[in-house]
Amino acid sequence: AKRVIAIVKVNAKTGEKILVNAKNYKVAKDGSISVSGLKNGKYELVTTEEKTALSKKILKTVTAKNAKKTVKDGAKTTFAFGKDLNKENVKSVKYISSKKSVAAIDKNGKIKAKKAGQTVVKAVVTLKDGTKKTVKTVITVKAK
């Protein structure tokens, strides 16, 4: 039976397992594994079931720090994630504002309030294994 495995990085101090981009390694016909693009560190081979369980556990840590936030017109703030998210597991984040005329958000999560109103700012987080989760914060902009 064919077995599929994955590589995860292991934090030397805490033992926490961290996702590694799946495109970093190849398995040859003889069963040997060639790895590229990995930095120094400790790595482990895990089953796909273990990697899936790890992904689910990590996705639970993808939360917005604030469900709602109020800012003044013209003010700047940043989309903040909950403290439990280890950003080493994150491949990319795409930010979206439902009403750019009220508050715009750039590719780095910086929010600029433009006029009084309310908008939903979403962050689509893609983990290194390709799994995604969307979290949001409701931004209320108050007039100066």
GROMACS .gro file of N, CA and C in nm:
model
  432
    1ALA      N    1   0.084  -0.119   0.000
    1ALA     CA    2   0.000   0.000   0.000
    1ALA      C    3   0.088   0.124   0.000
    2LYS      N    4   0.047   0.219  -0.077
    2LYS     CA    5   0.122   0.344  -0.089
    2LYS      C    6   0.091   0.434   0.030
    3ARG      N    7   0.195   0.483   0.096
    3ARG     CA    8   0.177   0.574   0.211
    3ARG      C    9   0.223   0.713   0.170
    4VAL      N   10   0.150   0.812   0.211
    4VAL     CA   11   0.188   0.949   0.185
    4VAL      C   12   0.233   1.011   0.317
    5ILE      N   13   0.346   1.082   0.311
    5ILE     CA   14   0.398   1.145   0.432
    5ILE      C   15   0.414   1.294   0.408
    6ALA      N   16   0.438   1.365   0.515
    6ALA     CA   17   0.463   1.508   0.507
    6ALA      C   18   0.578   1.540   0.602
    7ILE      N   19   0.639   1.655   0.580
    7ILE     CA   20   0.747   1.701   0.666
    7ILE      C   21   0.695   1.818   0.749
    8VAL      N   22   0.726   1.817   0.878
    8VAL     CA   23   0.695   1.929   0.965
    8VAL      C   24   0.823   1.970   1.037
    9LYS      N   25   0.834   2.098   1.066
    9LYS     CA   26   0.947   2.148   1.143
    9LYS      C   27   0.911   2.135   1.290
   10VAL      N   28   1.008   2.108   1.374
   10VAL     CA   29   0.984   2.095   1.517
   10VAL      C   30   1.062   2.203   1.591
   11ASN      N   31   0.992   2.284   1.670
   11ASN     CA   32   1.057   2.387   1.750
   11ASN      C   33   1.141   2.317   1.856
   12ALA      N   34   1.272   2.341   1.854
   12ALA     CA   35   1.365   2.272   1.943
   12ALA      C   36   1.335   2.298   2.090
   13LYS      N   37   1.284   2.416   2.124
   13LYS     CA   38   1.259   2.450   2.264
   13LYS      C   39   1.125   2.397   2.314
   14THR      N   40   1.019   2.414   2.232
   14THR     CA   41   0.884   2.381   2.279
   14THR      C   42   0.832   2.247   2.229
   15GLY      N   43   0.892   2.195   2.120
   15GLY     CA   44   0.841   2.071   2.061
   15GLY      C   45   0.723   2.093   1.969
   16GLU      N   46   0.680   2.221   1.955
   16GLU     CA   47   0.566   2.254   1.868
   16GLU      C   48   0.599   2.218   1.723
   17LYS      N   49   0.503   2.156   1.655
   17LYS     CA   50   0.521   2.121   1.515
   17LYS      C   51   0.469   2.234   1.428
   18ILE      N   52   0.547   2.267   1.324
   18ILE     CA   53   0.517   2.379   1.236
   18ILE      C   54   0.509   2.327   1.093
   19LEU      N   55   0.407   2.375   1.020
   19LEU     CA   56   0.389   2.330   0.882
   19LEU      C   57   0.504   2.375   0.792
   20VAL      N   58   0.533   2.291   0.693
   20VAL     CA   59   0.634   2.321   0.593
   20VAL      C   60   0.565   2.312   0.458
   21ASN      N   61   0.596   2.401   0.368
   21ASN     CA   62   0.536   2.398   0.235
   21ASN      C   63   0.562   2.263   0.169
   22ALA      N   64   0.458   2.200   0.120
   22ALA     CA   65   0.466   2.065   0.063
   22ALA      C   66   0.557   2.057  -0.061
   23LYS      N   67   0.581   2.168  -0.126
   23LYS     CA   68   0.661   2.166  -0.248
   23LYS      C   69   0.811   2.163  -0.221
   24ASN      N   70   0.851   2.152  -0.096
   24ASN     CA   71   0.992   2.153  -0.061
   24ASN      C   72   1.061   2.018  -0.071
   25TYR      N   73   0.986   1.911  -0.097
   25TYR     CA   74   1.050   1.780  -0.099
   25TYR      C   75   0.988   1.688  -0.202
   26LYS      N   76   1.067   1.590  -0.245
   26LYS     CA   77   1.020   1.490  -0.341
   26LYS      C   78   1.066   1.353  -0.293
   27VAL      N   79   0.984   1.253  -0.320
   27VAL     CA   80   1.019   1.116  -0.286
   27VAL      C   81   1.051   1.042  -0.416
   28ALA      N   82   1.170   0.983  -0.422
   28ALA     CA   83   1.212   0.909  -0.541
   28ALA      C   84   1.153   0.769  -0.540
   29LYS      N   85   1.164   0.699  -0.654
   29LYS     CA   86   1.109   0.563  -0.664
   29LYS      C   87   1.170   0.468  -0.562
   30ASP      N   88   1.298   0.491  -0.529
   30ASP     CA   89   1.364   0.402  -0.432
   30ASP      C   90   1.326   0.434  -0.287
   31GLY      N   91   1.241   0.537  -0.268
   31GLY     CA   92   1.197   0.571  -0.134
   31GLY      C   93   1.278   0.680  -0.067
   32SER      N   94   1.387   0.721  -0.131
   32SER     CA   95   1.466   0.829  -0.070
   32SER      C   96   1.395   0.963  -0.088
   33ILE      N   97   1.422   1.053   0.003
   33ILE     CA   98   1.357   1.183   0.001
   33ILE      C   99   1.463   1.290  -0.020
   34SER      N  100   1.438   1.377  -0.118
   34SER     CA  101   1.527   1.492  -0.136
   34SER      C  102   1.451   1.616  -0.091
   35VAL      N  103   1.520   1.697  -0.013
   35VAL     CA  104   1.459   1.814   0.046
   35VAL      C  105   1.534   1.938   0.002
   36SER      N  106   1.458   2.043  -0.035
   36SER     CA  107   1.521   2.169  -0.071
   36SER      C  108   1.445   2.284  -0.007
   37GLY      N  109   1.514   2.395   0.010
   37GLY     CA  110   1.449   2.515   0.060
   37GLY      C  111   1.422   2.519   0.209
   38LEU      N  112   1.470   2.421   0.284
   38LEU     CA  113   1.449   2.422   0.428
   38LEU      C  114   1.568   2.485   0.498
   39LYS      N  115   1.539   2.562   0.601
   39LYS     CA  116   1.644   2.624   0.680
   39LYS      C  117   1.690   2.526   0.786
   40ASN      N  118   1.801   2.557   0.850
   40ASN     CA  119   1.850   2.471   0.958
   40ASN      C  120   1.741   2.451   1.062
   41GLY      N  121   1.738   2.333   1.116
   41GLY     CA  122   1.639   2.304   1.218
   41GLY      C  123   1.613   2.156   1.227
   42LYS      N  124   1.521   2.119   1.313
   42LYS     CA  125   1.482   1.980   1.332
   42LYS      C  126   1.351   1.957   1.258
   43TYR      N  127   1.343   1.849   1.182
   43TYR     CA  128   1.225   1.816   1.104
   43TYR      C  129   1.183   1.674   1.134
   44GLU      N  130   1.053   1.646   1.115
   44GLU     CA  131   0.999   1.511   1.135
   44GLU      C  132   0.913   1.471   1.017
   45LEU      N  133   0.909   1.344   0.988
   45LEU     CA  134   0.815   1.290   0.891
   45LEU      C  135   0.690   1.250   0.966
   46VAL      N  136   0.575   1.290   0.912
   46VAL     CA  137   0.448   1.255   0.975
   46VAL      C  138   0.354   1.200   0.868
   47THR      N  139   0.255   1.125   0.911
   47THR     CA  140   0.156   1.074   0.816
   47THR      C  141   0.065   1.189   0.774
   48THR      N  142  -0.006   1.171   0.665
   48THR     CA  143  -0.099   1.276   0.621
   48THR      C  144  -0.209   1.296   0.725
   49GLU      N  145  -0.246   1.189   0.796
   49GLU     CA  146  -0.347   1.202   0.901
   49GLU      C  147  -0.296   1.294   1.013
   50GLU      N  148  -0.168   1.275   1.049
   50GLU     CA  149  -0.109   1.360   1.153
   50GLU      C  150  -0.100   1.505   1.105
   51LYS      N  151  -0.065   1.524   0.978
   51LYS     CA  152  -0.054   1.660   0.922
   51LYS      C  153  -0.191   1.726   0.917
   52THR      N  154  -0.295   1.649   0.879
   52THR     CA  155  -0.430   1.702   0.874
   52THR      C  156  -0.476   1.743   1.014
   53ALA      N  157  -0.447   1.662   1.113
   53ALA     CA  158  -0.483   1.695   1.252
   53ALA      C  159  -0.408   1.820   1.296
   54LEU      N  160  -0.282   1.833   1.257
   54LEU     CA  161  -0.202   1.951   1.290
   54LEU      C  162  -0.262   2.075   1.224
   55SER      N  163  -0.300   2.064   1.097
   55SER     CA  164  -0.362   2.176   1.025
   55SER      C  165  -0.490   2.222   1.094
   56LYS      N  166  -0.574   2.126   1.134
   56LYS     CA  167  -0.699   2.160   1.202
   56LYS      C  168  -0.672   2.233   1.334
   57LYS      N  169  -0.571   2.187   1.406
   57LYS     CA  170  -0.533   2.249   1.533
   57LYS      C  171  -0.484   2.393   1.508
   58ILE      N  172  -0.403   2.411   1.404
   58ILE     CA  173  -0.351   2.543   1.372
   58ILE      C  174  -0.463   2.635   1.326
   59LEU      N  175  -0.556   2.584   1.244
   59LEU     CA  176  -0.668   2.666   1.197
   59LEU      C  177  -0.751   2.723   1.313
   60LYS      N  178  -0.759   2.648   1.423
   60LYS     CA  179  -0.832   2.697   1.540
   60LYS      C  180  -0.765   2.819   1.601
   61THR      N  181  -0.634   2.836   1.578
   61THR     CA  182  -0.561   2.951   1.632
   61THR      C  183  -0.572   3.074   1.542
   62VAL      N  184  -0.628   3.057   1.422
   62VAL     CA  185  -0.645   3.169   1.329
   62VAL      C  186  -0.772   3.242   1.370
   63THR      N  187  -0.754   3.348   1.449
   63THR     CA  188  -0.866   3.428   1.497
   63THR      C  189  -0.831   3.576   1.484
   64ALA      N  190  -0.933   3.659   1.475
   64ALA     CA  191  -0.911   3.803   1.479
   64ALA      C  192  -0.904   3.844   1.625
   65LYS      N  193  -0.811   3.933   1.658
   65LYS     CA  194  -0.796   3.978   1.797
   65LYS      C  195  -0.924   4.049   1.843
   66ASN      N  196  -0.984   4.128   1.753
   66ASN     CA  197  -1.104   4.205   1.787
   66ASN      C  198  -1.217   4.168   1.693
   67ALA      N  199  -1.335   4.135   1.750
   67ALA     CA  200  -1.452   4.110   1.667
   67ALA      C  201  -1.503   4.242   1.611
   68LYS      N  202  -1.485   4.351   1.688
   68LYS     CA  203  -1.524   4.484   1.643
   68LYS      C  204  -1.419   4.583   1.690
   69LYS      N  205  -1.410   4.691   1.615
   69LYS     CA  206  -1.316   4.795   1.650
   69LYS      C  207  -1.373   4.928   1.601
   70THR      N  208  -1.362   5.032   1.685
   70THR     CA  209  -1.408   5.164   1.646
   70THR      C  210  -1.287   5.256   1.633
   71VAL      N  211  -1.281   5.328   1.522
   71VAL     CA  212  -1.171   5.423   1.498
   71VAL      C  213  -1.230   5.555   1.450
   72LYS      N  214  -1.152   5.661   1.464
   72LYS     CA  215  -1.197   5.792   1.417
   72LYS      C  216  -1.162   5.810   1.270
   73ASP      N  217  -1.243   5.888   1.201
   73ASP     CA  218  -1.220   5.921   1.061
   73ASP      C  219  -1.077   5.973   1.044
   74GLY      N  220  -1.005   5.919   0.946
   74GLY     CA  221  -0.867   5.960   0.919
   74GLY      C  222  -0.763   5.881   0.997
   75ALA      N  223  -0.806   5.804   1.096
   75ALA     CA  224  -0.713   5.727   1.179
   75ALA      C  225  -0.663   5.604   1.105
   76LYS      N  226  -0.550   5.551   1.153
   76LYS     CA  227  -0.493   5.428   1.098
   76LYS      C  228  -0.485   5.325   1.209
   77THR      N  229  -0.503   5.200   1.171
   77THR     CA  230  -0.491   5.090   1.266
   77THR      C  231  -0.444   4.968   1.186
   78THR      N  232  -0.427   4.858   1.252
   78THR     CA  233  -0.380   4.735   1.186
   78THR      C  234  -0.472   4.619   1.220
   79PHE      N  235  -0.499   4.532   1.121
   79PHE     CA  236  -0.575   4.410   1.147
   79PHE      C  237  -0.488   4.321   1.236
   80ALA      N  238  -0.539   4.286   1.352
   80ALA     CA  239  -0.461   4.207   1.448
   80ALA      C  240  -0.520   4.067   1.463
   81PHE      N  241  -0.430   3.970   1.468
   81PHE     CA  242  -0.470   3.830   1.490
   81PHE      C  243  -0.457   3.798   1.638
   82GLY      N  244  -0.529   3.693   1.680
   82GLY     CA  245  -0.519   3.645   1.818
   82GLY      C  246  -0.378   3.603   1.851
   83LYS      N  247  -0.343   3.608   1.977
   83LYS     CA  248  -0.206   3.582   2.021
   83LYS      C  249  -0.159   3.438   2.000
   84ASP      N  250  -0.251   3.344   1.981
   84ASP     CA  251  -0.213   3.203   1.969
   84ASP      C  252  -0.163   3.164   1.830
   85LEU      N  253  -0.181   3.251   1.731
   85LEU     CA  254  -0.141   3.217   1.594
   85LEU      C  255   0.011   3.225   1.579
   86ASN      N  256   0.071   3.112   1.539
   86ASN     CA  257   0.214   3.110   1.509
   86ASN      C  258   0.227   3.140   1.360
   87LYS      N  259   0.277   3.259   1.327
   87LYS     CA  260   0.283   3.304   1.188
   87LYS      C  261   0.378   3.220   1.103
   88GLU      N  262   0.461   3.136   1.165
   88GLU     CA  263   0.548   3.047   1.088
   88GLU      C  264   0.466   2.948   1.005
   89ASN      N  265   0.341   2.922   1.046
   89ASN     CA  266   0.253   2.830   0.975
   89ASN      C  267   0.182   2.896   0.857
   90VAL      N  268   0.190   3.028   0.847
   90VAL     CA  269   0.114   3.104   0.748
   90VAL      C  270   0.195   3.126   0.621
   91LYS      N  271   0.135   3.088   0.508
   91LYS     CA  272   0.197   3.112   0.377
   91LYS      C  273   0.164   3.252   0.328
   92SER      N  274   0.035   3.291   0.341
   92SER     CA  275  -0.007   3.423   0.294
   92SER      C  276  -0.136   3.466   0.361
   93VAL      N  277  -0.161   3.598   0.356
   93VAL     CA  278  -0.285   3.655   0.406
   93VAL      C  279  -0.335   3.754   0.302
   94LYS      N  280  -0.462   3.744   0.266
   94LYS     CA  281  -0.524   3.838   0.173
   94LYS      C  282  -0.630   3.914   0.253
   95TYR      N  283  -0.622   4.047   0.246
   95TYR     CA  284  -0.715   4.131   0.321
   95TYR      C  285  -0.819   4.191   0.227
   96ILE      N  286  -0.943   4.203   0.278
   96ILE     CA  287  -1.054   4.256   0.198
   96ILE      C  288  -1.139   4.346   0.288
   97SER      N  289  -1.178   4.463   0.236
   97SER     CA  290  -1.272   4.551   0.305
   97SER      C  291  -1.403   4.550   0.227
   98SER      N  292  -1.516   4.528   0.296
   98SER     CA  293  -1.644   4.522   0.226
   98SER      C  294  -1.687   4.661   0.176
   99LYS      N  295  -1.640   4.767   0.239
   99LYS     CA  296  -1.671   4.905   0.196
   99LYS      C  297  -1.542   4.986   0.200
  100LYS      N  298  -1.470   4.984   0.089
  100LYS     CA  299  -1.342   5.056   0.082
  100LYS      C  300  -1.359   5.206   0.101
  101SER      N  301  -1.480   5.257   0.074
  101SER     CA  302  -1.505   5.401   0.091
  101SER      C  303  -1.509   5.438   0.240
  102VAL      N  304  -1.537   5.342   0.328
  102VAL     CA  305  -1.541   5.366   0.473
  102VAL      C  306  -1.402   5.344   0.533
  103ALA      N  307  -1.341   5.230   0.501
  103ALA     CA  308  -1.206   5.198   0.549
  103ALA      C  309  -1.140   5.106   0.447
  104ALA      N  310  -1.019   5.142   0.410
  104ALA     CA  311  -0.942   5.061   0.316
  104ALA      C  312  -0.837   4.982   0.394
  105ILE      N  313  -0.799   4.867   0.340
  105ILE     CA  314  -0.695   4.786   0.403
  105ILE      C  315  -0.595   4.747   0.296
  106ASP      N  316  -0.465   4.759   0.328
  106ASP     CA  317  -0.363   4.724   0.228
  106ASP      C  318  -0.317   4.579   0.246
  107LYS      N  319  -0.223   4.538   0.162
  107LYS     CA  320  -0.177   4.398   0.162
  107LYS      C  321  -0.104   4.359   0.289
  108ASN      N  322  -0.066   4.457   0.372
  108ASN     CA  323   0.003   4.429   0.498
  108ASN      C  324  -0.090   4.434   0.620
  109GLY      N  325  -0.221   4.455   0.596
  109GLY     CA  326  -0.316   4.458   0.705
  109GLY      C  327  -0.331   4.595   0.770
  110LYS      N  328  -0.278   4.698   0.707
  110LYS     CA  329  -0.290   4.834   0.760
  110LYS      C  330  -0.424   4.892   0.713
  111ILE      N  331  -0.502   4.941   0.808
  111ILE     CA  332  -0.636   4.993   0.781
  111ILE      C  333  -0.633   5.146   0.792
  112LYS      N  334  -0.694   5.212   0.694
  112LYS     CA  335  -0.707   5.358   0.699
  112LYS      C  336  -0.855   5.392   0.695
  113ALA      N  337  -0.903   5.461   0.801
  113ALA     CA  338  -1.042   5.504   0.808
  113ALA      C  339  -1.060   5.623   0.715
  114LYS      N  340  -1.165   5.618   0.630
  114LYS     CA  341  -1.185   5.723   0.530
  114LYS      C  342  -1.306   5.812   0.557
  115LYS      N  343  -1.416   5.751   0.606
  115LYS     CA  344  -1.535   5.831   0.637
  115LYS      C  345  -1.622   5.753   0.735
  116ALA      N  346  -1.712   5.826   0.800
  116ALA     CA  347  -1.800   5.763   0.899
  116ALA      C  348  -1.883   5.652   0.835
  117GLY      N  349  -1.897   5.543   0.907
  117GLY     CA  350  -1.974   5.428   0.859
  117GLY      C  351  -1.921   5.300   0.919
  118GLN      N  352  -1.960   5.190   0.858
  118GLN     CA  353  -1.920   5.058   0.908
  118GLN      C  354  -1.880   4.970   0.792
  119THR      N  355  -1.775   4.891   0.811
  119THR     CA  356  -1.730   4.797   0.710
  119THR      C  357  -1.682   4.669   0.778
  120VAL      N  358  -1.684   4.561   0.704
  120VAL     CA  359  -1.631   4.434   0.754
  120VAL      C  360  -1.496   4.413   0.685
  121VAL      N  361  -1.392   4.398   0.766
  121VAL     CA  362  -1.259   4.372   0.713
  121VAL      C  363  -1.230   4.225   0.736
  122LYS      N  364  -1.199   4.155   0.626
  122LYS     CA  365  -1.172   4.012   0.633
  122LYS      C  366  -1.025   3.984   0.604
  123ALA      N  367  -0.975   3.879   0.666
  123ALA     CA  368  -0.841   3.830   0.638
  123ALA      C  369  -0.856   3.683   0.598
  124VAL      N  370  -0.813   3.651   0.475
  124VAL     CA  371  -0.814   3.513   0.428
  124VAL      C  372  -0.673   3.459   0.450
  125VAL      N  373  -0.661   3.370   0.546
  125VAL     CA  374  -0.530   3.317   0.586
  125VAL      C  375  -0.509   3.182   0.518
  126THR      N  376  -0.397   3.169   0.444
  126THR     CA  377  -0.360   3.043   0.381
  126THR      C  378  -0.240   2.987   0.456
  127LEU      N  379  -0.256   2.866   0.509
  127LEU     CA  380  -0.145   2.800   0.578
  127LEU      C  381  -0.049   2.741   0.475
  128LYS      N  382   0.069   2.703   0.519
  128LYS     CA  383   0.171   2.649   0.429
  128LYS      C  384   0.130   2.520   0.361
  129ASP      N  385   0.031   2.450   0.417
  129ASP     CA  386  -0.016   2.327   0.351
  129ASP      C  387  -0.132   2.354   0.256
  130GLY      N  388  -0.170   2.483   0.240
  130GLY     CA  389  -0.275   2.519   0.146
  130GLY      C  390  -0.414   2.534   0.208
  131THR      N  391  -0.433   2.492   0.332
  131THR     CA  392  -0.563   2.509   0.395
  131THR      C  393  -0.587   2.657   0.424
  132LYS      N  394  -0.716   2.697   0.423
  132LYS     CA  395  -0.751   2.839   0.438
  132LYS      C  396  -0.856   2.858   0.546
  133LYS      N  397  -0.854   2.979   0.603
  133LYS     CA  398  -0.958   3.019   0.697
  133LYS      C  399  -0.975   3.170   0.684
  134THR      N  400  -1.101   3.214   0.687
  134THR     CA  401  -1.131   3.357   0.680
  134THR      C  402  -1.179   3.403   0.816
  135VAL      N  403  -1.121   3.513   0.865
  135VAL     CA  404  -1.164   3.574   0.990
  135VAL      C  405  -1.196   3.721   0.962
  136LYS      N  406  -1.277   3.782   1.050
  136LYS     CA  407  -1.320   3.919   1.020
  136LYS      C  408  -1.327   4.005   1.145
  137THR      N  409  -1.320   4.135   1.120
  137THR     CA  410  -1.338   4.237   1.223
  137THR      C  411  -1.433   4.342   1.165
  138VAL      N  412  -1.532   4.383   1.243
  138VAL     CA  413  -1.622   4.489   1.202
  138VAL      C  414  -1.559   4.622   1.244
  139ILE      N  415  -1.534   4.707   1.147
  139ILE     CA  416  -1.472   4.837   1.173
  139ILE      C  417  -1.581   4.945   1.166
  140THR      N  418  -1.597   5.020   1.274
  140THR     CA  419  -1.688   5.133   1.277
  140THR      C  420  -1.604   5.260   1.277
  141VAL      N  421  -1.628   5.346   1.178
  141VAL     CA  422  -1.555   5.472   1.169
  141VAL      C  423  -1.646   5.582   1.219
  142LYS      N  424  -1.598   5.656   1.319
  142LYS     CA  425  -1.672   5.769   1.377
  142LYS      C  426  -1.621   5.897   1.316
  143ALA      N  427  -1.710   5.992   1.292
  143ALA     CA  428  -1.670   6.122   1.239
  143ALA      C  429  -1.581   6.193   1.340
  144LYS      N  430  -1.492   6.277   1.290
  144LYS     CA  431  -1.399   6.350   1.378
  144LYS      C  432  -1.474   6.441   1.471
   0.00000   0.00000   0.00000
